[in-house]
């Protein structure tokens, strides 16, 4: 099953709004086939794993391991449960049931009705963590939210700077951390920043230092302060602007009317409707603090560099012990998980 999880991870960022899934075919304790779900609309992991087996006659004495329950409905591809029984596979081991309403246990039932032995719940917790974005989106009807910031050793995320500042941000974390951030961008459906960050840093919010797709860019500009010089308004990348003023942008920009009372909970509802399953929030401090105060966050990844600023924009604070701690170059990376986050789902 751990090999299924490794394979599934190869599809991260490419399958949304589908889950990531890996599958292996085992014959006499040897893996003879493996596959994963590469992209939305493409063949499922089970299909790729079965197709990869060189001698199909062995399938009848093999076990199929799947990180997620095989589907039972005609979606973009025919049901995997049907293929598995047609191939004569006798045993299937699954980590998680698929919470998607049209599957949700029916895949298992169809396999069992065809006389296949099915075992579920194998490494269940690890499977739930692997597909946390998907499970969260389906079960709680809001995107999975990951906060990320870099802070100095004395707790600042930037010096105080004015909009349009020509010098640009002082980098707190090292090159390797910035590359990691681009990898993370490629894994999420959307990326969001506050208006001040757009005005002071003018970020592009794309995936330049890693392979993979660009997330949808999002900002909440309730007072209509953004100008057309903002890179995120250049129309080259899918972008959603929540805005309090009527504006006509060209290119791949959608606007959503947001009056001054528009809050993050409203943003989350809209993003759910727009099938955004995860949001990577890259600051600044006010935006992070709003997410932290509302409880509408699930994970926070905080880099702490070696330098000190003595003064500036104060970093947000999470008064808990991190769940994970890594050293990356000279920086420290702490990962926090919000154990109450599901209380805020609908
Ligand atoms: N080190 C890092 O990781 C990092 C990352 C990003 C940014 N930064 C730095 O952070 C600084 C900007 O941070 P900041 O705290 O001043 O501003 P910010 O969080 O980027 O933007 C805050 C603005 O966003 C708008 N907004 C709309 N809805 C909001 C909501 N629900 N909650 C919070 N804000 C909302 C508000 O503008 P309206 O009142 O116009 O609606 C608010 O003033 C810059 O210096 C930037 O370089 C550092």
Tab-separated table of C-alpha atoms and ligand atoms in Angstrom:
chain	number	residue	atom	x	y	z
A	1	UNK	CA	0.000	0.000	0.000
A	2	UNK	CA	2.914	2.340	0.711
A	3	UNK	CA	4.010	1.828	-2.899
A	4	UNK	CA	0.465	2.810	-3.965
A	5	UNK	CA	0.849	6.025	-1.950
A	6	UNK	CA	4.231	6.762	-3.573
A	7	UNK	CA	2.700	6.296	-7.017
A	8	UNK	CA	-0.361	8.387	-6.145
A	9	UNK	CA	1.863	11.319	-5.128
A	10	UNK	CA	3.200	11.500	-8.693
A	11	UNK	CA	-0.204	12.854	-9.737
A	12	UNK	CA	-0.322	15.615	-7.104
A	13	UNK	CA	-1.529	18.864	-8.680
A	14	UNK	CA	-2.588	17.205	-11.939
A	15	UNK	CA	-5.780	15.326	-11.008
A	16	UNK	CA	-7.935	17.970	-9.323
A	17	UNK	CA	-10.814	17.857	-8.702
A	18	UNK	CA	-10.234	14.112	-8.652
A	19	UNK	CA	-8.261	12.472	-5.816
A	20	UNK	CA	-4.701	11.194	-6.291
A	21	UNK	CA	-4.654	7.396	-6.541
A	22	UNK	CA	-2.015	4.681	-6.918
A	23	UNK	CA	-2.460	0.926	-7.541
A	24	UNK	CA	-0.200	-2.130	-7.689
A	25	UNK	CA	-0.785	-5.715	-8.835
A	26	UNK	CA	0.946	-8.337	-6.690
A	27	UNK	CA	1.540	-11.957	-7.726
A	28	UNK	CA	3.282	-14.391	-5.370
A	29	UNK	CA	4.620	-11.494	-3.251
A	30	UNK	CA	6.074	-9.689	-6.283
A	31	UNK	CA	4.801	-6.481	-7.849
A	32	UNK	CA	4.008	-7.297	-11.481
A	33	UNK	CA	2.150	-4.107	-12.389
A	34	UNK	CA	1.684	-0.595	-11.132
A	35	UNK	CA	-0.021	2.626	-12.129
A	36	UNK	CA	-1.432	5.928	-10.921
A	37	UNK	CA	-4.010	8.497	-11.954
A	38	UNK	CA	-1.965	10.964	-14.033
A	39	UNK	CA	-4.473	13.701	-14.799
A	40	UNK	CA	-8.092	14.717	-14.501
A	41	UNK	CA	-10.188	12.830	-17.069
A	42	UNK	CA	-7.411	10.288	-17.766
A	43	UNK	CA	-7.445	6.538	-16.990
A	44	UNK	CA	-7.716	5.630	-13.331
A	45	UNK	CA	-4.818	4.087	-11.362
A	46	UNK	CA	-6.338	0.572	-11.444
A	47	UNK	CA	-6.614	0.680	-15.257
A	48	UNK	CA	-2.987	1.781	-15.651
A	49	UNK	CA	-1.782	-0.859	-13.168
A	50	UNK	CA	-3.711	-3.672	-14.891
A	51	UNK	CA	-2.568	-2.526	-18.354
A	52	UNK	CA	1.069	-2.552	-17.218
A	53	UNK	CA	1.031	-6.296	-16.386
A	54	UNK	CA	3.044	-8.106	-19.087
A	55	UNK	CA	1.374	-11.524	-18.675
A	56	UNK	CA	-2.405	-10.928	-18.222
A	57	UNK	CA	-2.895	-14.632	-17.375
A	58	UNK	CA	-1.257	-13.931	-13.983
A	59	UNK	CA	-4.045	-11.500	-13.071
A	60	UNK	CA	-6.328	-14.383	-12.066
A	61	UNK	CA	-3.938	-15.323	-9.211
A	62	UNK	CA	-3.048	-11.748	-8.233
A	63	UNK	CA	-4.059	-9.219	-5.594
A	64	UNK	CA	-4.776	-5.624	-6.586
A	65	UNK	CA	-3.842	-2.959	-4.014
A	66	UNK	CA	-5.527	0.465	-4.438
A	67	UNK	CA	-5.092	3.545	-2.291
A	68	UNK	CA	-8.764	4.438	-2.926
A	69	UNK	CA	-11.919	2.389	-3.472
A	70	UNK	CA	-12.304	1.508	-7.187
A	71	UNK	CA	-15.095	3.490	-8.854
A	72	UNK	CA	-18.406	1.857	-9.726
A	73	UNK	CA	-19.982	4.450	-12.016
A	74	UNK	CA	-19.630	5.565	-15.618
A	75	UNK	CA	-17.871	8.936	-15.311
A	76	UNK	CA	-15.218	10.145	-17.754
A	77	UNK	CA	-14.014	6.499	-17.865
A	78	UNK	CA	-15.857	3.127	-17.475
A	79	UNK	CA	-16.169	1.729	-13.923
A	80	UNK	CA	-12.967	0.187	-12.557
A	81	UNK	CA	-14.936	-2.367	-10.516
A	82	UNK	CA	-16.173	-3.870	-13.822
A	83	UNK	CA	-12.667	-4.076	-15.302
A	84	UNK	CA	-11.299	-5.745	-12.150
A	85	UNK	CA	-13.952	-8.478	-12.219
A	86	UNK	CA	-13.635	-8.936	-16.008
A	87	UNK	CA	-9.896	-9.566	-15.571
A	88	UNK	CA	-10.611	-12.290	-13.004
A	89	UNK	CA	-8.676	-10.676	-10.127
A	90	UNK	CA	-9.670	-12.568	-6.966
A	91	UNK	CA	-8.582	-10.231	-4.175
A	92	UNK	CA	-8.541	-6.425	-3.741
A	93	UNK	CA	-7.007	-4.465	-0.836
A	94	UNK	CA	-8.095	-0.827	-0.379
A	95	UNK	CA	-6.932	1.944	1.949
A	96	UNK	CA	-9.839	4.425	1.890
A	97	UNK	CA	-13.453	4.367	0.780
A	98	UNK	CA	-14.294	7.038	-1.797
A	99	UNK	CA	-16.524	9.689	-0.156
A	100	UNK	CA	-17.756	10.834	-3.590
A	101	UNK	CA	-21.565	10.356	-3.426
A	102	UNK	CA	-21.785	8.233	-6.601
A	103	UNK	CA	-19.160	5.754	-5.278
A	104	UNK	CA	-19.137	5.740	-1.441
A	105	UNK	CA	-19.016	1.975	-0.772
A	106	UNK	CA	-20.716	0.930	-4.016
A	107	UNK	CA	-17.390	0.075	-5.649
A	108	UNK	CA	-16.639	-2.360	-2.809
A	109	UNK	CA	-20.174	-3.793	-2.976
A	110	UNK	CA	-19.912	-4.441	-6.729
A	111	UNK	CA	-16.574	-6.215	-6.287
A	112	UNK	CA	-17.958	-8.388	-3.494
A	113	UNK	CA	-21.070	-9.193	-5.537
A	114	UNK	CA	-18.745	-10.480	-8.279
A	115	UNK	CA	-17.220	-12.876	-5.752
A	116	UNK	CA	-14.009	-10.886	-5.177
A	117	UNK	CA	-12.485	-10.897	-1.677
A	118	UNK	CA	-12.117	-7.272	-0.531
A	119	UNK	CA	-10.157	-5.899	2.402
A	120	UNK	CA	-10.572	-2.201	3.315
A	121	UNK	CA	-8.883	0.151	5.786
A	122	UNK	CA	-5.272	-0.835	5.006
A	123	UNK	CA	-3.057	2.070	6.297
A	124	UNK	CA	-6.271	4.107	6.443
A	125	UNK	CA	-4.875	7.130	8.345
A	126	UNK	CA	-1.950	7.522	5.917
A	127	UNK	CA	-4.389	7.320	3.004
A	128	UNK	CA	-6.615	9.997	4.538
A	129	UNK	CA	-3.594	12.262	4.971
A	130	UNK	CA	-2.434	11.634	1.393
A	131	UNK	CA	-5.791	12.770	-0.044
A	132	UNK	CA	-6.555	15.357	2.644
A	133	UNK	CA	-7.421	18.040	0.078
A	134	UNK	CA	-9.970	15.834	-1.703
A	135	UNK	CA	-11.556	14.409	1.469
A	136	UNK	CA	-11.778	17.864	2.979
A	137	UNK	CA	-13.394	19.371	-0.115
A	138	UNK	CA	-15.998	16.594	-0.435
A	139	UNK	CA	-16.784	16.186	3.283
A	140	UNK	CA	-16.677	19.801	4.498
A	141	UNK	CA	-17.589	21.638	1.303
A	142	UNK	CA	-14.708	24.105	1.382
A	143	UNK	CA	-11.170	24.105	-0.039
A	144	UNK	CA	-8.291	22.752	2.055
A	145	UNK	CA	-6.310	25.831	3.171
A	146	UNK	CA	-2.519	25.904	3.605
A	147	UNK	CA	-0.916	29.055	5.040
A	148	UNK	CA	2.739	29.749	4.309
A	149	UNK	CA	5.080	32.519	5.353
A	150	UNK	CA	8.762	33.205	5.972
A	151	UNK	CA	9.781	35.071	9.111
A	152	UNK	CA	13.014	36.411	10.507
A	153	UNK	CA	14.577	34.987	13.675
A	154	UNK	CA	13.003	37.931	15.576
A	155	UNK	CA	9.503	37.429	14.114
A	156	UNK	CA	9.025	39.801	11.127
A	157	UNK	CA	7.843	38.941	7.626
A	158	UNK	CA	9.132	42.138	5.986
A	159	UNK	CA	10.474	45.608	6.627
A	160	UNK	CA	7.821	48.362	6.519
A	161	UNK	CA	7.634	49.263	2.813
A	162	UNK	CA	5.412	51.499	0.716
A	163	UNK	CA	3.278	50.369	-2.253
A	164	UNK	CA	5.288	50.521	-5.472
A	165	UNK	CA	8.562	50.189	-3.541
A	166	UNK	CA	11.268	49.640	-6.177
A	167	UNK	CA	13.675	47.595	-4.056
A	168	UNK	CA	11.311	44.625	-3.702
A	169	UNK	CA	11.078	42.293	-0.724
A	170	UNK	CA	14.176	41.339	1.298
A	171	UNK	CA	14.450	37.556	1.011
A	172	UNK	CA	14.295	35.895	4.420
A	173	UNK	CA	14.597	32.280	3.362
A	174	UNK	CA	17.169	30.716	1.067
A	175	UNK	CA	16.997	29.708	-2.602
A	176	UNK	CA	16.231	26.089	-1.735
A	177	UNK	CA	13.182	27.166	0.322
A	178	UNK	CA	11.917	29.297	-2.550
A	179	UNK	CA	12.239	26.338	-4.916
A	180	UNK	CA	10.271	24.241	-2.437
A	181	UNK	CA	7.562	26.926	-2.385
A	182	UNK	CA	7.243	26.669	-6.177
A	183	UNK	CA	6.878	22.900	-5.850
A	184	UNK	CA	4.091	23.534	-3.322
A	185	UNK	CA	2.437	26.009	-5.718
A	186	UNK	CA	2.330	23.283	-8.368
A	187	UNK	CA	0.471	21.007	-5.929
A	188	UNK	CA	-2.463	23.299	-5.092
A	189	UNK	CA	-5.532	24.452	-7.028
A	190	UNK	CA	-5.192	28.115	-6.075
A	191	UNK	CA	-2.860	30.657	-4.504
A	192	UNK	CA	-4.094	33.668	-2.560
A	193	UNK	CA	-2.523	36.896	-1.263
A	194	UNK	CA	-3.735	40.096	0.414
A	195	UNK	CA	-4.056	43.386	-1.463
A	196	UNK	CA	-1.085	44.981	0.322
A	197	UNK	CA	1.175	42.141	-0.795
A	198	UNK	CA	0.106	42.713	-4.415
A	199	UNK	CA	0.765	46.458	-4.029
A	200	UNK	CA	4.170	46.202	-2.338
A	201	UNK	CA	5.656	43.044	-3.895
A	202	UNK	CA	3.778	42.804	-7.221
A	203	UNK	CA	4.220	38.990	-7.248
A	204	UNK	CA	3.560	36.825	-10.332
A	205	UNK	CA	2.255	33.880	-8.295
A	206	UNK	CA	3.155	31.282	-10.902
A	207	UNK	CA	5.222	28.070	-10.877
A	208	UNK	CA	8.625	29.029	-12.320
A	209	UNK	CA	11.109	26.987	-10.329
A	210	UNK	CA	9.319	23.640	-10.628
A	211	UNK	CA	7.469	21.626	-13.257
A	212	UNK	CA	3.676	21.439	-13.154
A	213	UNK	CA	0.727	23.705	-13.581
A	214	UNK	CA	0.109	27.207	-12.307
A	215	UNK	CA	-2.467	27.587	-9.550
A	216	UNK	CA	-5.440	29.926	-9.994
A	217	UNK	CA	-4.427	33.310	-8.540
A	218	UNK	CA	-6.829	34.881	-6.049
A	219	UNK	CA	-6.968	38.225	-4.300
A	220	UNK	CA	-9.596	39.977	-2.224
A	221	UNK	CA	-9.608	43.630	-3.320
A	222	UNK	CA	-12.747	44.872	-1.594
A	223	UNK	CA	-11.868	48.557	-1.975
A	224	UNK	CA	-10.657	48.294	-5.575
A	225	UNK	CA	-7.108	49.472	-4.763
A	226	UNK	CA	-5.324	47.325	-7.359
A	227	UNK	CA	-4.089	48.928	-10.568
A	228	UNK	CA	-3.519	47.361	-13.967
A	229	UNK	CA	0.254	47.321	-13.373
A	230	UNK	CA	-0.227	44.360	-11.003
A	231	UNK	CA	1.278	41.211	-12.553
A	232	UNK	CA	-1.623	39.146	-11.242
A	233	UNK	CA	-3.947	41.224	-13.464
A	234	UNK	CA	-1.965	40.610	-16.666
A	235	UNK	CA	-4.568	38.066	-17.846
A	236	UNK	CA	-2.011	35.336	-18.657
A	237	UNK	CA	-3.010	32.958	-15.856
A	238	UNK	CA	-6.401	31.949	-14.439
A	239	UNK	CA	-7.158	34.562	-11.794
A	240	UNK	CA	-10.144	35.340	-9.579
A	241	UNK	CA	-10.433	38.884	-8.249
A	242	UNK	CA	-12.959	39.430	-5.470
A	243	UNK	CA	-13.596	43.114	-5.943
A	244	UNK	CA	-15.781	45.868	-4.562
A	245	UNK	CA	-15.648	47.936	-7.762
A	246	UNK	CA	-16.890	47.175	-11.240
A	247	UNK	CA	-13.855	46.523	-13.460
A	248	UNK	CA	-13.415	44.921	-16.861
A	249	UNK	CA	-10.225	42.908	-17.016
A	250	UNK	CA	-9.072	41.120	-20.151
A	251	UNK	CA	-7.637	37.614	-20.475
A	252	UNK	CA	-8.092	34.825	-17.961
A	253	UNK	CA	-9.506	36.949	-15.166
A	254	UNK	CA	-12.862	36.356	-13.503
A	255	UNK	CA	-14.296	38.879	-11.096
A	256	UNK	CA	-16.614	38.188	-8.199
A	257	UNK	CA	-18.455	41.097	-6.623
A	258	UNK	CA	-17.354	41.541	-3.015
A	259	UNK	CA	-18.710	44.424	-0.935
A	260	UNK	CA	-16.859	45.664	2.186
A	261	UNK	CA	-18.683	43.101	4.335
A	262	UNK	CA	-17.338	40.205	2.224
A	263	UNK	CA	-15.370	37.840	4.465
A	264	UNK	CA	-13.222	34.755	4.098
A	265	UNK	CA	-16.163	32.477	4.770
A	266	UNK	CA	-17.861	33.983	1.664
A	267	UNK	CA	-14.656	33.505	-0.335
A	268	UNK	CA	-14.525	29.857	0.718
A	269	UNK	CA	-18.139	29.294	-0.377
A	270	UNK	CA	-17.471	30.828	-3.771
A	271	UNK	CA	-14.254	28.829	-4.254
A	272	UNK	CA	-16.076	25.626	-3.351
A	273	UNK	CA	-18.653	26.420	-6.057
A	274	UNK	CA	-15.807	27.087	-8.506
A	275	UNK	CA	-14.337	23.624	-7.728
A	276	UNK	CA	-11.152	24.926	-6.120
A	277	UNK	CA	-10.180	22.054	-3.824
A	278	UNK	CA	-7.175	23.681	-2.124
A	279	UNK	CA	-5.804	27.173	-1.513
A	280	UNK	CA	-2.183	28.043	-0.784
A	281	UNK	CA	-2.113	31.376	1.079
A	282	UNK	CA	1.150	33.309	0.711
A	283	UNK	CA	0.491	36.309	2.940
A	284	UNK	CA	0.807	38.955	4.065
A	285	UNK	CA	0.313	39.225	7.793
A	286	UNK	CA	-3.244	40.610	7.790
A	287	UNK	CA	-4.453	37.934	5.409
A	288	UNK	CA	-2.853	35.154	7.476
A	289	UNK	CA	-4.186	36.616	10.710
A	290	UNK	CA	-7.718	36.679	9.253
A	291	UNK	CA	-7.452	33.009	8.329
A	292	UNK	CA	-6.053	32.139	11.760
A	293	UNK	CA	-8.763	34.140	13.578
A	294	UNK	CA	-11.595	32.623	11.526
A	295	UNK	CA	-10.311	29.068	11.960
A	296	UNK	CA	-10.634	28.587	8.182
A	297	UNK	CA	-7.205	27.001	7.787
A	298	UNK	CA	-5.917	23.451	7.858
A	299	UNK	CA	-2.134	23.559	7.676
A	300	UNK	CA	0.553	26.228	8.154
A	301	UNK	CA	4.115	25.993	6.846
A	302	UNK	CA	6.411	28.535	8.469
A	303	UNK	CA	10.023	29.146	7.483
A	304	UNK	CA	12.262	30.892	10.017
A	305	UNK	CA	15.476	32.332	8.605
A	306	UNK	CA	18.658	33.362	10.428
A	307	UNK	CA	18.498	37.124	9.866
A	308	UNK	CA	16.852	39.706	12.156
A	309	UNK	CA	15.023	42.944	11.151
A	310	UNK	CA	14.441	44.470	14.648
A	311	UNK	CA	11.295	46.121	13.244
A	312	UNK	CA	8.844	45.726	10.371
A	313	UNK	CA	5.664	43.788	9.564
A	314	UNK	CA	5.045	41.485	12.513
A	315	UNK	CA	4.702	37.791	11.615
A	316	UNK	CA	1.485	35.968	12.531
A	317	UNK	CA	1.722	33.696	15.559
A	318	UNK	CA	0.466	30.181	16.177
A	319	UNK	CA	0.715	29.492	19.876
A	320	UNK	CA	1.077	25.764	19.572
A	321	UNK	CA	3.884	23.304	19.113
A	322	UNK	CA	4.523	22.402	15.468
A	323	UNK	CA	3.468	18.955	14.309
A	324	UNK	CA	6.594	18.609	12.180
A	325	UNK	CA	9.983	20.313	12.136
A	326	UNK	CA	12.572	20.256	9.330
A	327	UNK	CA	15.919	21.923	8.713
A	328	UNK	CA	16.211	23.202	5.163
A	329	UNK	CA	19.595	24.763	4.511
A	330	UNK	CA	20.037	27.306	7.299
A	331	UNK	CA	16.277	27.795	7.684
A	332	UNK	CA	13.852	25.994	9.948
A	333	UNK	CA	10.520	24.791	8.554
A	334	UNK	CA	7.678	24.198	11.015
A	335	UNK	CA	4.415	22.556	9.939
A	336	UNK	CA	1.296	23.136	12.042
A	337	UNK	CA	-2.043	21.360	11.616
A	338	UNK	CA	-5.328	22.890	12.727
A	339	UNK	CA	-7.109	20.174	14.649
A	340	UNK	CA	-10.326	22.243	14.824
A	341	UNK	CA	-10.477	23.010	11.102
A	342	UNK	CA	-13.275	20.578	10.301
A	343	UNK	CA	-15.516	22.350	12.812
A	344	UNK	CA	-15.707	25.163	10.303
A	345	UNK	CA	-16.962	23.088	7.404
A	346	UNK	CA	-20.639	23.276	6.528
B	1	LIG	N1	7.681	36.932	4.398
B	1	LIG	C1	6.623	36.486	3.814
B	1	LIG	O1	6.381	35.261	3.758
B	1	LIG	C2	5.654	37.438	3.156
B	1	LIG	C3	4.676	36.932	2.293
B	1	LIG	C4	3.759	37.813	1.733
B	1	LIG	C5	3.831	39.156	2.046
B	1	LIG	N2	4.803	39.610	2.864
B	1	LIG	C6	4.877	41.022	3.203
B	1	LIG	O2	3.715	41.371	3.936
B	1	LIG	C7	3.461	42.748	3.728
B	1	LIG	C8	2.006	42.930	3.441
B	1	LIG	O3	1.270	42.361	4.517
B	1	LIG	P1	0.055	43.124	5.177
B	1	LIG	O4	-0.275	42.422	6.433
B	1	LIG	O5	0.372	44.567	5.232
B	1	LIG	O6	-1.109	42.999	4.112
B	1	LIG	P2	-1.789	41.776	3.308
B	1	LIG	O7	-2.200	40.725	4.235
B	1	LIG	O8	-0.971	41.441	2.123
B	1	LIG	O9	-3.062	42.516	2.706
B	1	LIG	C9	-4.010	43.002	3.615
B	1	LIG	C10	-5.108	43.675	2.819
B	1	LIG	O10	-5.838	42.692	2.107
B	1	LIG	C11	-7.191	43.096	2.048
B	1	LIG	N3	-8.101	42.100	2.600
B	1	LIG	C12	-9.266	41.783	2.072
B	1	LIG	N4	-9.892	40.890	2.812
B	1	LIG	C13	-9.131	40.623	3.861
B	1	LIG	C14	-9.265	39.779	4.979
B	1	LIG	N5	-10.338	39.003	5.163
B	1	LIG	N6	-8.274	39.758	5.863
B	1	LIG	C15	-7.168	40.504	5.687
B	1	LIG	N7	-6.994	41.331	4.650
B	1	LIG	C16	-7.969	41.387	3.736
B	1	LIG	C17	-7.326	44.348	2.868
B	1	LIG	O11	-7.293	45.415	1.946
B	1	LIG	P3	-8.615	46.302	1.751
B	1	LIG	O12	-8.828	46.989	3.027
B	1	LIG	O13	-8.289	47.164	0.623
B	1	LIG	O14	-9.748	45.326	1.471
B	1	LIG	C18	-6.096	44.364	3.718
B	1	LIG	O15	-5.669	45.647	4.042
B	1	LIG	C19	4.352	43.208	2.594
B	1	LIG	O16	5.414	43.949	3.140
B	1	LIG	C20	4.864	41.916	2.004
B	1	LIG	O17	6.152	42.043	1.457
B	1	LIG	C21	5.718	38.780	3.425
